[in-house]
Coordinates of C-alpha atoms in Angstrom, one line a residue:
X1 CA 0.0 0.0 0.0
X2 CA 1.5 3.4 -1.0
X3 CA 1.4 5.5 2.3
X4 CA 0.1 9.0 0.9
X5 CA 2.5 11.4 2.9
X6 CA 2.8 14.9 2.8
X7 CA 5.8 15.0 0.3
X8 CA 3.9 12.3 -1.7
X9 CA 1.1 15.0 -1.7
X10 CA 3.5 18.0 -2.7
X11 CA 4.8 15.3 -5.8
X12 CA 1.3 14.9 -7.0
X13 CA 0.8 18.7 -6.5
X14 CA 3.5 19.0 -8.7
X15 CA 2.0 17.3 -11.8
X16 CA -0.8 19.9 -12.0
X17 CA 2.0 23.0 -12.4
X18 CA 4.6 20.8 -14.3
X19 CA 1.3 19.8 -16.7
X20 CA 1.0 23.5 -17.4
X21 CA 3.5 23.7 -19.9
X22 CA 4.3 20.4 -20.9
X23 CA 2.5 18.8 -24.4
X24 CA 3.2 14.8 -25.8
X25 CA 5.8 13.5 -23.8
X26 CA 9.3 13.7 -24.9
X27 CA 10.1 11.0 -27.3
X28 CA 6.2 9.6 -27.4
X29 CA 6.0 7.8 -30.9
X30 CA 3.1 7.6 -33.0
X31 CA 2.0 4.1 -33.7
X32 CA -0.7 2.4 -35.6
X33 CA -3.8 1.9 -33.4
X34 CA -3.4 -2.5 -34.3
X35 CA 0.3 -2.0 -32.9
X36 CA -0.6 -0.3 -29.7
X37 CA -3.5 -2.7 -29.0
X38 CA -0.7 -5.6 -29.8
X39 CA 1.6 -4.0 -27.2
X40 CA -1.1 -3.7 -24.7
X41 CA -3.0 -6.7 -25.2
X42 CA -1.4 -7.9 -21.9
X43 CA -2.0 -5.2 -19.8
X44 CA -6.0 -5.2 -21.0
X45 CA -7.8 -7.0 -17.4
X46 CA -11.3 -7.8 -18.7
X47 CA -13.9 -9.3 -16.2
X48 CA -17.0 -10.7 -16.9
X49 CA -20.5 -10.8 -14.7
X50 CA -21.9 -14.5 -15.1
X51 CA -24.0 -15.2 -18.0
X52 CA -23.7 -15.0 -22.1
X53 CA -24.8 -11.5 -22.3
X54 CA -24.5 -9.3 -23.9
X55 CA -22.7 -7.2 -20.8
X56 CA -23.1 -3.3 -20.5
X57 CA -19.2 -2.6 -20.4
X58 CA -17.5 -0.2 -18.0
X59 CA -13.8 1.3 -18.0
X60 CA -11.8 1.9 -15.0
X61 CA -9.2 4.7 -15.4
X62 CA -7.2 4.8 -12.3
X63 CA -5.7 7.9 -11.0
X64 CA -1.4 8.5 -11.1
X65 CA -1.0 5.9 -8.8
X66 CA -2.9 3.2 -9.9
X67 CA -5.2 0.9 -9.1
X68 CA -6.3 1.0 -5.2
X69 CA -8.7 -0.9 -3.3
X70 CA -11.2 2.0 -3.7
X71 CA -11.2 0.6 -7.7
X72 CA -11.4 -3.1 -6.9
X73 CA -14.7 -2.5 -4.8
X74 CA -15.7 -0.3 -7.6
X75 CA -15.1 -3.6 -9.9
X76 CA -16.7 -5.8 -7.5
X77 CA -19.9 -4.1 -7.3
X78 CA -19.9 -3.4 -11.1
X79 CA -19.8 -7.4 -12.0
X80 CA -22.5 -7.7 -9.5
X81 CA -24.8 -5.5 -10.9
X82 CA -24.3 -7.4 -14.4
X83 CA -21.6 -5.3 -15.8
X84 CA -18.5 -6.2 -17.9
X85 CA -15.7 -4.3 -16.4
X86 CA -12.1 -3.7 -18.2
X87 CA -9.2 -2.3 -16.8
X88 CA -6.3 -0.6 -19.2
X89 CA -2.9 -0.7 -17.5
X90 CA -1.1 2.5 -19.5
X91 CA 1.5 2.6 -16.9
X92 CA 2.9 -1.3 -16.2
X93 CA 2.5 -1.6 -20.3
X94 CA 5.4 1.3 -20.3
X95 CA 7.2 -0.3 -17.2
X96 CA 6.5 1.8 -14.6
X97 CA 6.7 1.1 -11.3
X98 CA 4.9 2.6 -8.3
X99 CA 8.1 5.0 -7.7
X100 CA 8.0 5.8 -11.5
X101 CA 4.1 6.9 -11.3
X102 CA 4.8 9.2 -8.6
X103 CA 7.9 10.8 -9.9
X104 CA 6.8 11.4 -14.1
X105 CA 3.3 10.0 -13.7
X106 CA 2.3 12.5 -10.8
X107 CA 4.5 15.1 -11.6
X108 CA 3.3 15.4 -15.3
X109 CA 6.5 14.7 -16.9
X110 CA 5.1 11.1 -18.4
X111 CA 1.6 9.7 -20.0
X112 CA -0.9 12.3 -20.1
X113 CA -4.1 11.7 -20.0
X114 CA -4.2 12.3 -23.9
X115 CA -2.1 9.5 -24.2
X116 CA -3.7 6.9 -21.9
X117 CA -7.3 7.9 -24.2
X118 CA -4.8 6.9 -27.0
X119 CA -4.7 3.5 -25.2
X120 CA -8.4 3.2 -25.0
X121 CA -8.9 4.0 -28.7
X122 CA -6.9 1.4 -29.6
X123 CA -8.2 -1.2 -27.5
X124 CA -12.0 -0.6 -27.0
X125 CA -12.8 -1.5 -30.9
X126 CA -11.6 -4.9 -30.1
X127 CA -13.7 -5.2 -26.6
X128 CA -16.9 -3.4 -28.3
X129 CA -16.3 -6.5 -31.1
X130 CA -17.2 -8.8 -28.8
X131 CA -20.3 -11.1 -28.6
X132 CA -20.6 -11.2 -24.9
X133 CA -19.9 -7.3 -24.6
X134 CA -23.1 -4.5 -25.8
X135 CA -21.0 -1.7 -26.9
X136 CA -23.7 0.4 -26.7
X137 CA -23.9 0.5 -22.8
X138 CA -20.5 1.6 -22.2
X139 CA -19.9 4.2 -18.8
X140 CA -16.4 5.2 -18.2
X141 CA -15.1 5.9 -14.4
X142 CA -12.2 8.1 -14.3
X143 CA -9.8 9.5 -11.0
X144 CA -7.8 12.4 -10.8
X145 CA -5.4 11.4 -14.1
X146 CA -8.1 9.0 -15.4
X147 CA -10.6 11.5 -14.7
X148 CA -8.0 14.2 -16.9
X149 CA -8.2 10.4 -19.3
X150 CA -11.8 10.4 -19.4
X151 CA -12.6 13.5 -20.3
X152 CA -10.1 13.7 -22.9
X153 CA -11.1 10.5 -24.6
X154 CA -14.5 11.7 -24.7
X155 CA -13.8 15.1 -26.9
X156 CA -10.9 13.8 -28.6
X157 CA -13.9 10.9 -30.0
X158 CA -16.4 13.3 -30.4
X159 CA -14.6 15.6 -32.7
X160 CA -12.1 13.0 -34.5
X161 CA -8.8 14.5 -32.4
X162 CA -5.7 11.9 -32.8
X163 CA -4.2 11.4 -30.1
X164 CA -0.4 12.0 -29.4
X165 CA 0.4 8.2 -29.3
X166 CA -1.8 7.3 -32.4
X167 CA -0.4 7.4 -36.2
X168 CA -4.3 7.3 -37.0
X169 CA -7.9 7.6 -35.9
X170 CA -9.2 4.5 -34.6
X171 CA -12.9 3.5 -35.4
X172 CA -14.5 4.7 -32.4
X173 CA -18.1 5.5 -31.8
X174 CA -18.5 8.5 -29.2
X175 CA -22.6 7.3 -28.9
X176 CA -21.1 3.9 -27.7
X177 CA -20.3 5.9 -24.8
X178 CA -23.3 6.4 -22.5
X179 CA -22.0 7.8 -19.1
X180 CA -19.2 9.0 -17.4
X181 CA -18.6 9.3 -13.8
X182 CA -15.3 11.6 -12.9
X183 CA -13.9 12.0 -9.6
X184 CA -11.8 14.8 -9.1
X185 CA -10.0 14.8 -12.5
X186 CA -7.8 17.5 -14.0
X187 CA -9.0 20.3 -15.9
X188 CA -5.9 22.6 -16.3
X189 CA -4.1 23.2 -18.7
X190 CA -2.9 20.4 -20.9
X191 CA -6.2 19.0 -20.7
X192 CA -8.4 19.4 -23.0
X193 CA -11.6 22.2 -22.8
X194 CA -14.1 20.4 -25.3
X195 CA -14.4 24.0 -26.9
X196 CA -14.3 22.3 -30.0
X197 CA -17.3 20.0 -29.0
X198 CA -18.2 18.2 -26.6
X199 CA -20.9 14.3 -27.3
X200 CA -24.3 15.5 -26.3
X201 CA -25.4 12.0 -25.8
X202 CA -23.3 11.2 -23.1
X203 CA -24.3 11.9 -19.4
X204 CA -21.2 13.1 -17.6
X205 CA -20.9 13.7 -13.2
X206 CA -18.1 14.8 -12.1
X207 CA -17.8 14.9 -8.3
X208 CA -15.0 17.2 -6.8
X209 CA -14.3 17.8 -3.2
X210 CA -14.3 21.6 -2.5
X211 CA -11.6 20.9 -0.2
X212 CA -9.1 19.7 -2.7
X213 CA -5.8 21.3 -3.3
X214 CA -4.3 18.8 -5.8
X215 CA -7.1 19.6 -9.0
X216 CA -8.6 22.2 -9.3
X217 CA -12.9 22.1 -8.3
X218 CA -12.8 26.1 -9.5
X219 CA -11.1 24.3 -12.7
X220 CA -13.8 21.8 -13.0
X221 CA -16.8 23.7 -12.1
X222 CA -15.8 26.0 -14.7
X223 CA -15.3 23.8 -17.8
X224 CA -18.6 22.1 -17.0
X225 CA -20.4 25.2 -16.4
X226 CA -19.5 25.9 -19.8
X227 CA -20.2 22.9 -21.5
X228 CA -23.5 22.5 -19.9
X229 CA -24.0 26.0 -21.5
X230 CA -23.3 25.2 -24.9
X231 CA -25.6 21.6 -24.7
X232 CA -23.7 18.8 -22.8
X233 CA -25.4 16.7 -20.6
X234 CA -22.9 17.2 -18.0
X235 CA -22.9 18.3 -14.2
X236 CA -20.6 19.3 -11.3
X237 CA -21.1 18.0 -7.9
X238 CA -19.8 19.9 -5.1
X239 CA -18.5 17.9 -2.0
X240 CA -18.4 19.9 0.8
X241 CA -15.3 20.0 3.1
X242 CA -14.0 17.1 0.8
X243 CA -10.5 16.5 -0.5
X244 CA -8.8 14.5 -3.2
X245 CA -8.9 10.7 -2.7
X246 CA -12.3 11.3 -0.3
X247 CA -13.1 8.1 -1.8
X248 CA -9.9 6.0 -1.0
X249 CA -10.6 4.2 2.2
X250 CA -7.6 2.7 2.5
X251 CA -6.1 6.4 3.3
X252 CA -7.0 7.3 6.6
X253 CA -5.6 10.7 5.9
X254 CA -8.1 11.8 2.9
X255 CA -11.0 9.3 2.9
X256 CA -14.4 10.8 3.9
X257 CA -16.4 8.1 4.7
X258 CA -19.7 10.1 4.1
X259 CA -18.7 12.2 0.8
X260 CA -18.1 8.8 -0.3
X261 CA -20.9 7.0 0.5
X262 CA -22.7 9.9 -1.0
X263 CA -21.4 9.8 -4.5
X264 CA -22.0 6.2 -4.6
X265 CA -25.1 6.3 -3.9
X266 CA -25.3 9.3 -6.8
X267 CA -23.8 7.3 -8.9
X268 CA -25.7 4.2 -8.3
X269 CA -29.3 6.4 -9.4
X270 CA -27.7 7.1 -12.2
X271 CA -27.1 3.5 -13.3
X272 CA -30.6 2.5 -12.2
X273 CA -31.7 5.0 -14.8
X274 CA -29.1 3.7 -17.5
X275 CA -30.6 0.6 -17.1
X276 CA -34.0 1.7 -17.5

């Protein structure tokens, strides 16, 4: 278990001013979308709920540090409830380890979220070709990085953006996509605003402790104030007192048991009515 100190904190404070000015990595290659799936096809964890289905899918982005027990209850409950769940490892597909997240992952200097959507382009077409999987009842869940992931996959589809890692657009259907549930994510710069358009058809919450001081809530609530304004189905959700990792209950220093408890049951209304 990574123990979230306060230096760890300052490193991962770090990433939203080093993400400022940084674009594409240094040195990130373009690659065909069938060579990038290839590289990843290990690091792709796909779980099924029992039954033939076909299984509404969702996709776990984990924040910088990876996945947590906060995302394996997430998973859990998911497969319970009947869904498909996949899991895209971006960072142990490049080699990184725990100590490599926090010093280029956190601090900005590695795998933006633009590049991790890259990953998801290039392996959802092959998930979304699947018999037991309806591609059509896809939600994404996305953390702090995988939030930043999220949101960029989501505009980056919508308006045919490549991404920095792909040599060409994969064949990705934005109306595939019918939710998106973001906690905390980045919305600074190097992130992407969705001025150029944002999928109308896709409910997005994005739940943000007011309390956090490693992304930016005034960020967040801004960018969805303004995409609700030009037509987006999307919302901001306010957590009093709340801070970043509320959710992680394995951190006694940031989890709030009853923002948490909260948002799941937000998030679990909204499903109900997915499901409808």
């Amino acid at each position: 278990m990574v123990i979230l100190r306060p230096t760890v904190l300052f490193r991962i404070f770090v990433w939203v001013l080093v993400a400022t000015h940084l674009g594409p990595s240094p040195g990130m290659a373009r690659e065909a979308p069938g060579v990038v799936a290839a590289k990843l096809q290990s690091f792709v964890e796909l779980q099924l709920p029992p039954g033939d289905g076909p299984h509404p899918l969702v996709v776990l982005n984990p924040g910088c540090l990876g996945w947590h027990p906060h995302h394996q209850q997430w998973r859990a409950k998911l497969i319970k409830k009947g869904f498909a769940v996949v899991l895209v490892d971006s960072f142990a597909a490049r080699g990184l380890t725990t100590r490599t997240q926090l010093e280029n992952v956190c601090s900005g200097a590695s795998i933006p979220g633009s590049q991790r959507a890259g990953d998801l382009m290039a392996v959802l077409p092959n998930i979304w070709s699947r018999p037991d999987i309806q591609p059509d009842k896809t939600v994404m869940m996305g953390w702090s990085h995988g939030g930043w992931t999220a949101m960029d996959f989501l505009i980056m589809a919508a308006n045919k953006i490549l991404p920095p890692n792909l040599s060409s657009m994969p064949p990705i259907n934005v109306n595939n996509i019918s939710a998106a549930f973001l906690f905390y994510p980045h919305c600074g710069f190097g992130s992407l605003s969705g001025e150029q358009g944002f999928p109308a058809s896709v409910v997005v919450r994005v739940y943000h402790g007011t309390a956090d001081r490693i992304t930016s809530p005034s960020a967040c609530r801004a960018r969805v104030d303004a995409l609700a304004s030009s037509g987006a189905n999307i919302r901001f959700f306010p957590q009093r007192d709340a801070g970043h990792w509320f959710d992680n209950f394995a951190e006694r220093q940031t989890y709030n048991r009853s923002v948490a408890a909260r948002v799941e049951s937000l998030i679990d209304q909204e499903l109900e009515r997915l499901e409808r």
